[in-house]
XYZ file of C-alpha atoms in Angstrom:
596
model
C 0.181 -0.397 -0.192
C 1.377 2.982 -0.849
C 1.727 6.033 2.131
C 1.582 9.760 1.541
C 2.530 12.732 2.078
C 0.354 16.309 1.833
C 2.209 19.048 0.644
C 0.516 22.608 1.916
C 1.924 25.244 0.055
C 2.022 29.683 0.609
C 3.006 32.098 -1.665
C 5.243 31.103 -4.219
C 6.929 27.731 -4.280
C 7.059 26.088 -8.082
C 5.987 22.268 -8.338
C 5.037 19.935 -10.842
C 1.979 18.268 -11.673
C 1.118 15.025 -13.320
C 2.627 14.500 -16.802
C 0.968 14.075 -19.753
C 1.495 13.044 -23.498
C 1.438 16.534 -25.572
C -0.346 14.753 -28.756
C -1.355 17.079 -31.842
C -3.254 15.073 -33.587
C -6.121 16.125 -30.807
C -6.537 18.884 -33.435
C -7.480 16.699 -36.507
C -11.662 16.959 -37.239
C -13.693 15.137 -35.029
C -15.976 11.853 -36.327
C -18.865 14.020 -38.353
C -16.798 16.584 -39.454
C -15.806 17.922 -42.951
C -13.154 15.360 -43.525
C -15.269 12.711 -41.751
C -14.228 9.316 -43.183
C -17.178 7.428 -42.164
C -19.972 9.091 -44.449
C -19.267 10.111 -48.346
C -21.385 13.276 -48.700
C -22.690 14.467 -51.831
C -21.800 18.395 -53.200
C -23.735 20.152 -55.497
C -22.304 23.009 -57.275
C -24.846 25.593 -59.650
C -23.576 28.243 -61.673
C -25.161 31.096 -62.254
C -23.315 30.878 -66.168
C -24.615 28.111 -68.324
C -20.961 28.405 -69.814
C -19.233 28.056 -66.444
C -16.945 25.434 -67.763
C -15.521 27.234 -70.628
C -14.725 30.552 -68.857
C -12.630 28.161 -66.193
C -10.885 26.246 -68.423
C -9.801 29.757 -70.220
C -9.027 30.966 -66.785
C -7.153 28.266 -65.947
C -4.610 29.349 -69.041
C -5.003 32.831 -69.110
C -6.711 34.240 -65.795
C -5.859 32.027 -63.343
C -6.686 33.864 -60.328
C -10.206 34.653 -61.573
C -12.997 33.075 -59.761
C -16.957 32.901 -61.060
C -19.686 32.727 -58.241
C -21.779 29.031 -57.704
C -24.096 27.677 -54.874
C -22.952 25.181 -52.783
C -25.379 22.687 -51.482
C -23.827 20.243 -48.987
C -26.261 18.283 -46.209
C -29.197 19.877 -47.729
C -27.515 23.741 -46.940
C -27.231 25.795 -49.458
C -24.425 28.518 -49.584
C -24.823 31.013 -51.914
C -22.293 32.827 -54.099
C -19.278 30.873 -53.117
C -16.306 31.985 -55.322
C -14.712 28.703 -57.815
C -11.982 28.296 -59.937
C -10.457 25.144 -62.048
C -6.815 24.069 -60.523
C -3.807 20.991 -60.687
C -1.263 20.830 -63.258
C -1.439 17.417 -64.564
C -4.645 16.343 -63.155
C -5.996 19.380 -65.174
C -4.248 19.067 -68.152
C -4.556 15.422 -68.638
C -8.526 15.266 -68.624
C -9.205 18.608 -70.911
C -7.157 17.263 -73.208
C -9.464 14.367 -73.217
C -12.341 17.069 -73.585
C -13.388 15.317 -70.073
C -15.064 17.531 -67.935
C -13.441 15.540 -64.426
C -10.809 18.576 -63.593
C -10.134 19.268 -59.903
C -11.741 22.480 -58.009
C -10.854 24.930 -55.960
C -13.403 26.475 -54.053
C -13.918 29.726 -52.121
C -16.592 29.728 -49.492
C -15.936 33.436 -48.414
C -14.671 34.989 -51.210
C -18.013 36.974 -52.778
C -19.674 36.703 -48.923
C -17.250 37.142 -46.242
C -17.334 35.320 -43.402
C -19.245 31.994 -45.142
C -17.807 28.385 -43.790
C -18.726 25.341 -44.940
C -18.879 23.530 -41.930
C -16.244 25.538 -40.293
C -14.324 25.563 -43.292
C -13.465 28.487 -45.933
C -11.922 26.403 -48.408
C -12.576 23.406 -50.407
C -9.814 21.830 -53.009
C -11.551 18.882 -54.369
C -9.129 16.390 -56.595
C -10.052 14.084 -59.372
C -7.332 11.586 -58.219
C -6.942 11.391 -62.272
C -4.084 9.132 -61.290
C -4.987 6.891 -58.908
C -7.092 4.125 -59.984
C -7.731 3.218 -56.199
C -9.118 6.899 -54.992
C -7.727 5.745 -52.070
C -3.571 7.171 -51.652
C -4.062 10.669 -51.169
C -6.204 9.388 -48.205
C -4.631 6.693 -47.064
C -1.237 8.538 -47.078
C -2.507 11.588 -45.955
C -4.005 9.491 -42.360
C -0.205 7.932 -41.616
C 1.563 11.714 -42.343
C -0.917 13.089 -39.743
C 0.251 10.863 -37.300
C 4.022 12.839 -37.374
C 3.832 16.077 -38.685
C 1.034 18.699 -39.320
C -0.532 17.621 -42.569
C -4.154 18.796 -44.600
C -7.121 15.856 -43.833
C -8.821 14.303 -46.705
C -11.380 12.249 -47.690
C -13.478 10.815 -50.337
C -16.944 13.245 -51.663
C -19.046 12.958 -54.594
C -19.623 15.742 -57.105
C -22.650 17.396 -59.038
C -22.368 20.032 -60.932
C -25.541 21.355 -62.740
C -27.436 18.834 -61.303
C -25.178 16.237 -63.113
C -22.936 13.986 -62.169
C -19.024 14.201 -62.256
C -17.709 11.736 -60.352
C -15.716 10.455 -57.501
C -13.247 13.319 -55.725
C -10.867 13.888 -53.248
C -11.542 16.489 -50.555
C -8.290 17.565 -49.689
C -8.073 20.364 -46.791
C -6.475 23.731 -47.841
C -3.066 24.857 -46.539
C -4.319 28.682 -45.268
C -4.256 30.441 -42.662
C -7.246 28.380 -41.201
C -4.700 25.001 -41.567
C -1.864 27.561 -39.677
C -3.877 28.825 -37.050
C -5.391 25.448 -36.394
C -1.586 23.740 -36.017
C 0.751 26.340 -34.963
C -2.249 28.761 -32.909
C -0.956 31.386 -35.314
C -1.475 32.699 -39.296
C 0.206 35.844 -40.071
C 4.020 34.347 -40.823
C 5.020 34.112 -44.585
C 3.739 30.979 -46.294
C 4.951 29.355 -49.527
C 3.791 27.029 -51.916
C 6.903 25.641 -53.125
C 6.096 24.678 -56.450
C 7.950 26.282 -59.975
C 5.514 27.427 -63.019
C 6.214 24.753 -65.263
C 2.618 23.549 -66.627
C 1.820 19.506 -67.947
C -0.025 21.356 -70.751
C 2.301 21.736 -73.847
C 0.191 24.493 -75.178
C 0.156 27.000 -72.109
C 2.979 28.252 -72.992
C 4.107 29.041 -69.799
C 7.975 29.419 -69.083
C 9.938 26.538 -67.263
C 11.642 27.760 -64.304
C 14.090 25.781 -61.722
C 11.934 23.647 -59.213
C 11.710 24.685 -55.630
C 15.277 22.634 -54.768
C 16.096 25.410 -52.227
C 19.253 26.034 -54.335
C 20.564 29.658 -54.098
C 20.190 31.673 -56.903
C 20.964 34.842 -55.527
C 19.747 37.709 -53.117
C 17.255 38.758 -55.566
C 14.276 37.618 -54.253
C 12.966 38.209 -58.110
C 15.282 35.063 -59.138
C 12.894 33.035 -56.548
C 9.412 33.841 -58.385
C 8.834 31.305 -60.621
C 9.654 28.543 -58.327
C 7.503 29.614 -55.096
C 4.094 30.555 -54.858
C 4.376 33.040 -51.517
C 0.492 33.004 -50.550
C 1.099 35.503 -47.185
C 1.359 38.788 -47.817
C 5.519 38.795 -47.251
C 8.053 36.707 -46.699
C 10.767 36.810 -49.605
C 13.409 38.619 -47.658
C 12.954 35.599 -44.935
C 12.855 32.651 -47.911
C 15.828 34.040 -49.710
C 17.360 34.157 -45.728
C 16.420 30.545 -45.566
C 18.102 29.877 -48.957
C 21.052 30.763 -47.891
C 21.742 29.206 -44.768
C 20.925 25.986 -46.401
C 23.893 26.150 -49.031
C 26.288 28.898 -47.045
C 25.613 29.060 -43.565
C 24.890 25.591 -42.686
C 26.784 25.401 -39.037
C 22.745 27.747 -38.539
C 20.262 25.742 -39.694
C 18.073 25.525 -36.543
C 17.683 29.291 -36.253
C 15.781 29.171 -39.480
C 14.426 25.712 -40.093
C 12.374 23.060 -38.094
C 14.496 20.556 -38.775
C 12.905 17.410 -36.843
C 9.628 18.626 -38.477
C 11.484 18.415 -41.747
C 13.138 14.959 -41.196
C 10.299 13.327 -40.309
C 8.641 14.853 -43.798
C 11.324 13.345 -45.336
C 10.722 9.945 -43.802
C 7.065 9.899 -44.358
C 7.762 10.732 -48.179
C 10.594 7.667 -48.180
C 8.507 5.630 -46.193
C 5.338 5.651 -48.302
C 7.315 6.108 -51.545
C 5.643 9.515 -52.191
C 7.587 9.990 -55.905
C 6.312 13.432 -56.237
C 7.905 15.663 -53.215
C 11.202 17.368 -52.303
C 13.321 14.073 -51.706
C 12.357 11.593 -54.043
C 11.618 11.818 -57.588
C 9.796 15.364 -59.139
C 11.215 17.845 -56.875
C 7.762 20.197 -55.903
C 4.823 19.787 -53.577
C 5.329 21.136 -50.339
C 4.485 23.857 -48.246
C 7.200 25.991 -46.173
C 5.339 28.381 -43.272
C 7.824 30.567 -41.118
C 6.497 30.757 -37.138
C 7.172 32.932 -34.569
C 10.109 31.387 -33.501
C 11.675 32.534 -36.737
C 11.830 28.991 -37.821
C 10.442 27.505 -41.388
C 8.016 24.650 -40.771
C 7.673 21.406 -43.722
C 4.321 20.959 -44.590
C 3.730 17.889 -46.994
C 1.028 18.534 -49.984
C -0.754 16.707 -52.624
C -0.151 13.208 -51.590
C -1.761 10.845 -54.538
C 1.869 10.277 -55.856
C 2.254 7.923 -52.884
C 2.486 3.778 -52.987
C 4.767 4.855 -56.334
C 1.602 6.723 -57.772
C 3.753 9.158 -59.708
C 3.490 8.503 -64.009
C 6.689 6.506 -64.271
C 7.714 5.326 -67.633
C 9.526 1.867 -68.424
C 12.894 3.328 -67.679
C 11.729 3.740 -64.024
C 9.055 1.386 -63.427
C 11.405 -1.523 -61.944
C 11.992 -2.940 -58.802
C 15.290 -1.582 -57.998
C 13.821 1.970 -58.773
C 10.750 1.872 -57.339
C 10.545 -0.541 -53.911
C 14.529 -0.086 -53.374
C 14.717 3.653 -54.078
C 17.436 4.310 -51.790
C 16.299 6.474 -48.467
C 19.692 8.418 -48.106
C 20.021 9.468 -51.824
C 20.302 13.467 -51.931
C 20.981 13.374 -56.429
C 18.048 13.690 -58.220
C 16.855 10.560 -60.966
C 18.990 12.372 -63.844
C 22.268 13.105 -62.809
C 25.464 14.410 -65.050
C 29.274 13.474 -65.732
C 30.912 11.218 -62.893
C 27.294 10.362 -61.550
C 27.140 13.966 -60.471
C 23.429 15.629 -60.245
C 22.337 18.470 -62.356
C 21.985 22.304 -61.027
C 18.248 21.589 -61.052
C 17.908 18.027 -59.278
C 20.309 18.778 -56.906
C 18.452 19.511 -52.866
C 20.988 21.008 -50.791
C 18.350 20.806 -47.587
C 18.540 16.997 -48.209
C 21.996 16.517 -49.300
C 23.006 18.835 -46.189
C 20.204 17.115 -43.335
C 22.253 13.518 -44.508
C 25.511 14.028 -44.177
C 25.120 15.137 -41.144
C 25.599 12.149 -38.204
C 23.335 13.837 -35.892
C 20.561 14.582 -38.178
C 21.041 11.522 -40.532
C 20.555 9.075 -36.872
C 17.408 11.396 -36.244
C 16.288 10.483 -40.195
C 17.077 7.360 -39.792
C 15.192 6.686 -36.201
C 12.360 8.369 -38.025
C 12.179 6.241 -40.930
C 12.176 2.907 -38.243
C 9.231 4.778 -36.524
C 7.110 5.047 -39.317
C 7.842 1.198 -40.385
C 7.319 0.350 -36.978
C 4.104 1.970 -35.842
C 2.505 2.772 -39.321
C 2.846 -0.362 -42.208
C 0.284 -2.722 -40.539
C -0.679 -3.910 -44.080
C -3.600 -5.777 -42.313
C -4.938 -2.963 -40.923
C -4.382 -0.560 -44.182
C -6.131 -3.182 -46.195
C -9.444 -3.824 -44.008
C -9.562 0.406 -43.916
C -9.415 0.304 -47.523
C -11.407 -2.336 -48.110
C -13.975 -0.823 -45.874
C -13.757 2.362 -47.505
C -13.789 1.384 -51.106
C -17.202 -1.018 -50.813
C -18.690 1.867 -49.365
C -18.008 3.752 -52.607
C -18.481 1.142 -54.909
C -21.344 1.861 -56.455
C -20.703 5.880 -57.032
C -17.143 4.608 -57.952
C -18.811 2.580 -60.858
C -21.143 5.231 -62.054
C -18.269 7.691 -62.275
C -18.667 7.484 -66.253
C -15.514 10.371 -65.779
C -12.774 8.393 -64.550
C -9.877 7.171 -66.547
C -9.758 3.553 -64.939
C -11.963 0.429 -64.952
C -13.840 -0.596 -61.671
C -11.212 -4.070 -61.810
C -8.518 -1.752 -61.291
C -10.315 0.027 -58.607
C -10.081 -2.627 -56.888
C -7.051 -4.568 -58.440
C -4.830 -1.704 -57.447
C -4.837 -1.583 -54.111
C -3.526 -4.812 -53.668
C -0.729 -4.836 -57.187
C 0.800 -2.027 -59.699
C -0.745 -2.022 -63.108
C 0.341 -0.991 -66.596
C -1.107 0.872 -69.040
C 1.728 2.533 -70.842
C 2.231 3.979 -67.317
C 2.998 2.705 -63.973
C 0.934 2.844 -61.037
C 2.386 1.281 -57.823
C -0.297 -0.852 -55.878
C -0.710 0.381 -52.409
C -0.241 -3.008 -50.624
C 2.369 -3.753 -52.368
C 4.200 -1.067 -52.087
C 3.754 -1.081 -48.469
C 4.998 -4.546 -48.598
C 7.709 -4.473 -50.659
C 9.248 -1.345 -49.470
C 8.891 -1.950 -45.824
C 10.878 -5.941 -46.128
C 14.286 -3.277 -48.022
C 14.003 -1.061 -45.579
C 14.112 -3.174 -42.711
C 16.721 -5.059 -44.428
C 18.812 -1.962 -45.058
C 22.218 -2.023 -43.661
C 22.158 1.307 -41.460
C 18.246 1.488 -41.026
C 19.272 -2.427 -39.460
C 21.552 -0.962 -37.165
C 20.945 -1.651 -33.250
C 19.492 1.270 -31.470
C 19.652 2.268 -27.541
C 16.771 0.855 -25.013
C 15.238 3.865 -24.017
C 12.825 3.415 -21.271
C 10.778 4.023 -17.955
C 11.381 7.860 -17.535
C 10.610 9.495 -14.095
C 10.445 13.273 -12.388
C 11.129 13.382 -8.417
C 13.067 16.497 -6.318
C 14.061 17.924 -9.181
C 15.703 15.351 -10.848
C 14.883 13.732 -14.361
C 15.742 9.776 -14.973
C 15.614 7.810 -17.880
C 16.468 3.796 -18.381
C 18.861 3.546 -21.358
C 20.952 0.694 -22.367
C 23.358 0.098 -25.118
C 23.966 4.105 -25.650
C 26.896 6.182 -25.503
C 24.808 9.575 -24.530
C 21.666 10.272 -23.264
C 20.253 13.581 -23.294
C 17.043 15.390 -21.654
C 15.605 17.722 -24.270
C 13.893 20.760 -23.288
C 10.906 23.425 -24.650
C 9.318 26.132 -22.796
C 8.242 28.357 -25.934
C 4.719 28.694 -27.022
C 5.484 26.968 -30.758
C 7.180 23.820 -28.979
C 9.967 24.631 -30.625
C 13.835 24.888 -30.332
C 14.653 22.149 -27.902
C 17.688 22.373 -25.522
C 19.959 19.654 -24.875
C 20.672 18.701 -20.958
C 23.600 15.726 -20.893
C 21.904 13.130 -18.571
C 24.705 10.391 -16.154
C 24.630 7.388 -14.905
C 27.746 8.230 -12.477
C 25.984 8.048 -8.821
C 26.492 11.798 -8.466
C 24.035 15.288 -9.011
C 20.851 13.188 -8.599
C 21.722 9.948 -9.932
C 21.279 7.353 -7.124
C 24.012 4.953 -7.969
C 26.526 4.476 -10.899
C 26.096 2.264 -13.844
C 23.152 0.650 -13.581
C 21.554 2.133 -16.253
C 19.282 4.827 -15.213
C 20.573 8.630 -16.131
C 19.748 11.442 -14.154
C 20.201 15.055 -14.191
C 19.216 17.943 -11.982
C 16.342 20.009 -13.237
C 15.369 22.988 -11.386
C 12.197 24.004 -11.531
C 12.092 27.243 -10.291
C 13.751 28.309 -13.064
C 10.673 27.951 -15.675
C 7.073 29.682 -15.104
C 5.580 27.920 -17.998
C 4.786 24.311 -19.222
C 7.943 22.486 -20.143
C 7.783 20.274 -22.973
C 10.375 17.744 -22.715
C 11.703 14.252 -24.343
C 14.433 11.802 -23.979
C 17.228 10.984 -26.644
C 19.660 8.382 -26.654
C 22.453 7.809 -28.930
C 25.144 4.941 -29.328
C 27.895 5.048 -33.012
C 25.622 3.559 -34.965
C 21.605 4.861 -33.931
C 19.658 6.963 -32.086
C 16.250 6.257 -30.195
C 13.607 8.443 -29.060
C 10.906 8.812 -26.072
C 8.576 9.129 -27.048
C 9.109 7.883 -29.962
C 7.108 10.240 -32.384
C 9.303 13.191 -30.829
C 9.712 15.926 -31.619
C 6.249 16.083 -32.738
C 5.054 14.221 -29.509
C 6.621 15.058 -25.990
C 6.172 14.858 -22.629
C 4.766 18.213 -20.932
C 4.694 18.961 -16.733
C 3.104 22.516 -15.821
C 4.703 23.857 -12.644
C 2.231 25.235 -10.022
C 3.312 28.663 -9.176
C 2.110 28.243 -5.161
C 4.238 29.179 -1.493
C 7.707 28.311 -0.808
C 8.477 30.109 2.650
C 5.575 28.013 4.872
C 5.456 24.227 2.976
C 5.543 21.463 5.715
C 5.318 17.815 5.295
C 2.558 16.454 7.710
C 0.977 12.571 8.477
C -2.155 11.944 6.728
C -3.587 11.222 10.548
C -3.290 14.988 11.514
C -4.821 16.407 8.313
C -7.564 17.876 10.150
C -6.108 19.165 12.795
C -3.279 21.111 10.808
C -5.439 22.012 8.554
C -7.507 23.765 10.604
C -4.770 25.596 12.567
C -2.573 26.853 8.839
C -6.166 28.083 7.946
C -6.315 30.100 11.161
C -2.959 31.116 11.371
C -2.463 31.973 7.685
C -5.976 34.070 7.435
C -5.475 33.330 3.906
C -8.184 32.789 1.025
C -10.626 29.936 1.333
C -9.114 27.766 -1.067
C -5.323 25.823 -0.680
C -3.449 24.194 -3.337
C -2.746 20.713 -2.466
C -0.242 18.451 -3.658
C -0.228 14.402 -3.263
C 3.740 13.000 -3.268
C 4.143 9.482 -2.853
C 6.542 7.664 -1.342
C 7.845 6.067 -4.160
C 8.241 9.583 -5.324
C 5.568 9.816 -8.560
C 3.084 12.855 -8.349
C -0.440 12.301 -8.702
C -2.532 15.917 -8.599
C -3.482 19.016 -7.000
C -7.033 20.120 -5.674
C -9.045 22.856 -3.466
C -9.575 22.188 -0.109
C -11.889 24.709 1.258
C -11.577 25.853 5.184
């Protein structure tokens, strides 16, 4: 049986509340929201202009910011005068070239009527899944990405235009101020969509530009206009500073970039074989947002090319190029003399991060975590099958889709070849996991890291097979810029027994007024382990409680009523007194108020 003591607190002492894990996935929609996976909603658009399609096609080529009004209906509720335009690149050009009206939509709910929202959202982006026979690659990959970094939500919807069924669409969350506020509790920093002006349509006549590979072109911000699309009111100076730091001042990278967030994005891209992003095949499809701490955050976007879903020709469509794509490869698929990447294919951020020993080990730890946690093919297959069965009739009646109903099901398991290759979800996961888990670097044995505790201003954690253990702490609003505190197993400075595997460090809570965010990192010559494993996206938290230190007393349980009564009369303080239960095994339970 545990014995407990009661600490009565007065004036200004700092003690700690119960420890908890910060779970950022709580920010995503609850069941029943716009991105609910358990429903298959119908969306109706009725344009005022019966010639809307030709107007929107022309504007895509010549006036891409033009929007025209329509009435949007969802859940039997009409929303008047939403602003609509077509979006996309290859997913617009391919169906449009085939005179197929199933093109992607960008819908601004409050474009003409300020403050108007649909189920709490101001924007809807409807993708046509033109190159995804399963309709599920965006939905499933987003579901996995969301466990490791802020990512837009996705689900399936049925779209009707002027009363006619256009087909099944993927409803993607917009990366806009609303998304930023949702995930970062702020929204006014520099925001860039990292996608150049190149267009898939040959008839567009748009000039080509350097892909958004974060290569330094000079201090003149106009040099970057064709490669990055600024979505905020300002930010070119900040973006150029980031790129300059990457290329020429990499030792300062953690002052301008959330490195860990970037490494999580890179790890998710590689494990899921998203071949349409910064660190795989096509170099684009990500956002950068600078939070108030000065760090740019990498935000993934347009994940429908996951599970080897990109358009791949015969020269790349083979086992060694797809499933055995080297997760540490820093160049592009095309190389110049002596194997050196061409300038437009070199990705300096990827190159420099993976050539840094610490960052490379963290990246490897993230790869291992995603493979262990999210590559349960039985669970993923059951989830997809349930979704596809519900959508079966509506997909079957979608006469505008590019693929057949049999391919809709077959591509869930296996790749298909139509003159282009489209990876199968299950096949990609199985083959990719087998290759990565047997990769020499990922196969290194990481440290064991478990059983942490905080008591009497001392953090303790158990670790074996380690050369170094660190406590990582952050107290800023953005929950970033974690600082390292070295932990020791030497029998001094709070460590009870030398060499027992329990590493400790003293930590004076009186130096901190705000919630303390922390995790543990253990490193050996080959690998790194994190606790919790999803750090820095997840981490532990505890909040100091501001109470008194001058007259705090420890008393026994049997004297509680008597002493409380005496102290209450002596102090003549407010009627509520904070109390903290501390067990003799060092654990902290909670505080509550006792009235006189």
